[in-house]
Amino acid sequence: MSAPVVEARGLGKVFGTGEAETEALRGIDLEIAEGDFVSLIGPSGCGKSTLLRLIGDLVSPTTGTLVVNGKEPRQSRLDRDYGIVFQSATLLDWRSVQKNVELPLEIMDFPDAERPTRAREMLDLVQLAGFADHHPWQLSGGMQQRVAIARALAFRPALLLMDEPFGALDEMTREAMQQEVLRVWGETGTSVVFVTHSIPEAVFLSTRVVVMSPRPGRISDEIMVDLPPKRDLDTREDPRYFELVIEVREALRRGESGSSGS
Amino acid sequence: MGGANRRVARAGISILAVIVVFVLLWEGYKLIWTAMGWENPVRPDDRTMPHTWDIFLALFQPAQRNGPPFILVELRAALMTLREAFVGFLIGGAVGFGLGVLFVRSTISERAFMPYVVASQTVPIIAIAPMVVVWGGRANLPQWLSVSLIAAYLTFFPVAINTLRGLRSPHPTSMELMRSYASTPSEVLWKLQVPAAMPYIFTALKVSAAASVIGAIVGELPAGLRGGLGRDLLQFSQQFTAAPEKLFAAVLIAGLAGIAFVGLITALEHRWIGANRRLAA
Ligand SMILES: Nc1ncnc2c1ncn2[C@@H]1O[C@H](COP(=O)(O)OP(=O)(O)O)[C@@H](O)[C@H]1O
Ligand SMILES: [Mg+2]
């Protein structure tokens, strides 16, 4: 195995000072290997988004060390090592779908001739080839999120960060998107950190589920998902899948009631 | 484009409707007030409120004995005033946009200068205008440019305020997205903030277009500039008792000049929205 994509040691984050101080994360130890699909799960406010944003250098840690792709998080961001997808697609309304996917390529100075080809490849990957000339507001929520995924992958980052990307979608669309993201993950070999508060989603997608507990946010459990690598409709009916769902649920409950972790 | 034609037709019909309603109200007021012998708030006699058709006819009478018709003279005056207004609009728009960008880039500069920007608008234009004319004269600026600067003074403010609001309008996650790409501040500005600000900026430009015409008309007075609407409006108001319909006719043309300018900006706005929200073929 090569060096880990993410390596956190004693990572902590405190927002604000004095009265308004919030300790969002404390003592986070986490290692994510190349090709991993890691889900962060936990109750709202336990610091999942904060951990993701620390990895992406969108906020800076208060304590501890964090290495992303073998570098300081800031250097990793400047090297455009990761792509990010938020809960809302955050597409630019005045750009066509294709131009939205080209946005990071423009900023990263990809050659003019290469940008459209790449964007179309990515749209193929998320099965939106026919919608290149549409505008975001002409697409459904699920399609918009697929465009956001295409955009995040367009520059072939080693790491994909996703913050509750399917949180706003209905159940049917959500399951289709999960299948989609697994296919993309399989085809690109990108490592994924995936924030969710859905237990079945975490189990279905991940190679490992990281369970977090609140006040302050800590990692209370890590559960290896030993399901066959190929996940499909049958997976959702696999007895082992149900066992793992129960395991994660119990870990979450322990995390919420228990004072300390292990 | 059928859509554009229909829009123009609809605008024409609504302008016509407004005129008809206005004429009916005006003449109705005269009729009723005369019949009842009322004199308040405005006396209904022909000296105070000339008939609408007299105002209309005044447009086509010679402005001076044996001269060209009034409407031609005043349209030429309107054109001159519009030119000053337009230059002022461009200067004010550029300054306003620049201030918006400066303020969004630096909170310190916003805190330092914004109070003065706001305060500048509480100083009446009739106090500013003579100063600009004097300073412009000392600096050997052509008179019309001084007038344009006065128009710019009314123009920059709405543009600055709305540009700032528009540049701040993108959602924080969009800003984080740009940060995740390690984009430079100017990439954030031109690829995210300015396009997002365009609807706000267009709203400001429409307000500013109208304001710049007012600025130019007012500015022509202390500048003593002849041939524009400002001087004529002043002159006709002094001759009001002798020929009231002339003032009303000139006001009509000044109003039309403002509407034309705002209409031009609206057309540009529709083009921009059309170009950026074009449906897929
Ligand atoms: N920018 C911020 N400023 C202050 N507090 C914050 C900020 N971001 C998050 N927090 C706080 O940190 C805690 C964890 O938030 P978050 O990471 O968003 O949780 P989650 O994503 O698990 O719901 C919450 O108490 C939240 O209020
Ligand atoms: Mg969150």
mmCIF file of C-alpha atoms in Angstrom, chain A residues 53 56-60 74 77-80 82 84 86 88-95 100 103-104 106-109 133-135 137-138 151-152 155, chain B residues 169-184 187-188 190-197 199 272-281:
data_model
loop_
_atom_site.group_PDB
_atom_site.id
_atom_site.type_symbol
_atom_site.label_atom_id
_atom_site.label_comp_id
_atom_site.label_asym_id
_atom_site.label_seq_id
_atom_site.Cartn_x
_atom_site.Cartn_y
_atom_site.Cartn_z
ATOM 1 C CA ARG A 53 -13.462 21.093 5.217
ATOM 2 C CA GLY A 56 -9.977 20.475 1.888
ATOM 3 C CA ASP A 57 -8.187 23.382 3.623
ATOM 4 C CA LEU A 58 -11.403 25.380 3.655
ATOM 5 C CA VAL A 59 -10.859 25.819 7.413
ATOM 6 C CA SER A 60 -7.633 25.397 9.404
ATOM 7 C CA ARG A 74 -2.915 24.035 1.971
ATOM 8 C CA ARG A 77 -5.418 22.435 -2.190
ATOM 9 C CA LEU A 78 -3.033 24.616 -4.194
ATOM 10 C CA ASP A 79 -2.002 21.481 -6.123
ATOM 11 C CA ARG A 80 -5.679 20.808 -6.860
ATOM 12 C CA TYR A 82 -9.181 17.089 -4.503
ATOM 13 C CA ILE A 84 -15.514 18.660 -3.766
ATOM 14 C CA PHE A 86 -21.681 19.950 -1.614
ATOM 15 C CA SER A 88 -26.437 21.891 -3.050
ATOM 16 C CA ALA A 89 -25.030 21.528 -6.551
ATOM 17 C CA THR A 90 -23.776 25.165 -6.620
ATOM 18 C CA LEU A 91 -23.806 25.258 -10.404
ATOM 19 C CA LEU A 92 -23.494 28.618 -12.122
ATOM 20 C CA ASP A 93 -26.857 29.485 -13.677
ATOM 21 C CA TRP A 94 -25.396 31.601 -16.454
ATOM 22 C CA ARG A 95 -23.245 28.755 -17.729
ATOM 23 C CA ASN A 100 -20.028 24.430 -15.673
ATOM 24 C CA LEU A 103 -15.085 25.919 -14.956
ATOM 25 C CA PRO A 104 -12.313 24.210 -12.954
ATOM 26 C CA GLU A 106 -10.497 27.128 -17.126
ATOM 27 C CA ILE A 107 -9.187 28.112 -13.722
ATOM 28 C CA MET A 108 -6.541 25.402 -13.829
ATOM 29 C CA ASP A 109 -5.376 26.567 -17.269
ATOM 30 C CA ASP A 133 -26.049 22.566 -23.820
ATOM 31 C CA HIS A 134 -28.773 22.766 -21.199
ATOM 32 C CA HIS A 135 -28.658 25.220 -18.352
ATOM 33 C CA TRP A 137 -32.148 25.342 -13.999
ATOM 34 C CA GLN A 138 -33.485 23.058 -16.732
ATOM 35 C CA ARG A 151 -17.256 19.025 -12.423
ATOM 36 C CA ALA A 152 -15.474 17.727 -9.315
ATOM 37 C CA PHE A 155 -9.469 17.579 -13.468
ATOM 38 C CA SER B 169 -24.621 37.604 -3.687
ATOM 39 C CA PRO B 170 -22.950 34.256 -4.493
ATOM 40 C CA HIS B 171 -23.653 31.598 -1.888
ATOM 41 C CA PRO B 172 -20.748 30.932 0.527
ATOM 42 C CA THR B 173 -20.415 27.393 -0.833
ATOM 43 C CA SER B 174 -19.829 28.825 -4.312
ATOM 44 C CA MET B 175 -16.996 30.861 -2.831
ATOM 45 C CA GLU B 176 -15.649 27.707 -1.153
ATOM 46 C CA LEU B 177 -15.848 25.894 -4.467
ATOM 47 C CA MET B 178 -13.670 28.581 -6.059
ATOM 48 C CA ARG B 179 -11.293 28.320 -3.115
ATOM 49 C CA SER B 180 -11.073 24.561 -3.598
ATOM 50 C CA TYR B 181 -9.828 25.256 -7.141
ATOM 51 C CA ALA B 182 -7.122 27.515 -5.673
ATOM 52 C CA SER B 183 -8.447 30.301 -7.890
ATOM 53 C CA THR B 184 -7.017 33.807 -7.739
ATOM 54 C CA GLU B 187 -10.781 34.615 -11.206
ATOM 55 C CA VAL B 188 -13.326 34.609 -8.391
ATOM 56 C CA TRP B 190 -14.734 37.577 -13.126
ATOM 57 C CA LYS B 191 -15.978 33.998 -13.217
ATOM 58 C CA LEU B 192 -18.283 34.056 -10.202
ATOM 59 C CA GLN B 193 -18.969 37.424 -8.623
ATOM 60 C CA VAL B 194 -19.404 39.712 -11.633
ATOM 61 C CA PRO B 195 -21.748 37.378 -13.563
ATOM 62 C CA ALA B 196 -23.754 36.873 -10.368
ATOM 63 C CA ALA B 197 -23.898 40.650 -9.916
ATOM 64 C CA PRO B 199 -28.906 41.494 -12.514
ATOM 65 C CA TRP B 272 -27.793 39.866 -21.669
ATOM 66 C CA ILE B 273 -30.365 37.680 -19.968
ATOM 67 C CA GLY B 274 -31.328 36.190 -23.317
ATOM 68 C CA ALA B 275 -27.736 35.373 -24.187
ATOM 69 C CA ASN B 276 -27.081 33.804 -20.825
ATOM 70 C CA ARG B 277 -30.280 31.897 -20.325
ATOM 71 C CA ARG B 278 -30.755 30.707 -23.864
ATOM 72 C CA LEU B 279 -32.652 27.454 -24.046
ATOM 73 C CA ALA B 280 -30.822 24.538 -25.553
ATOM 74 C CA ALA B 281 -31.532 24.215 -29.258
#
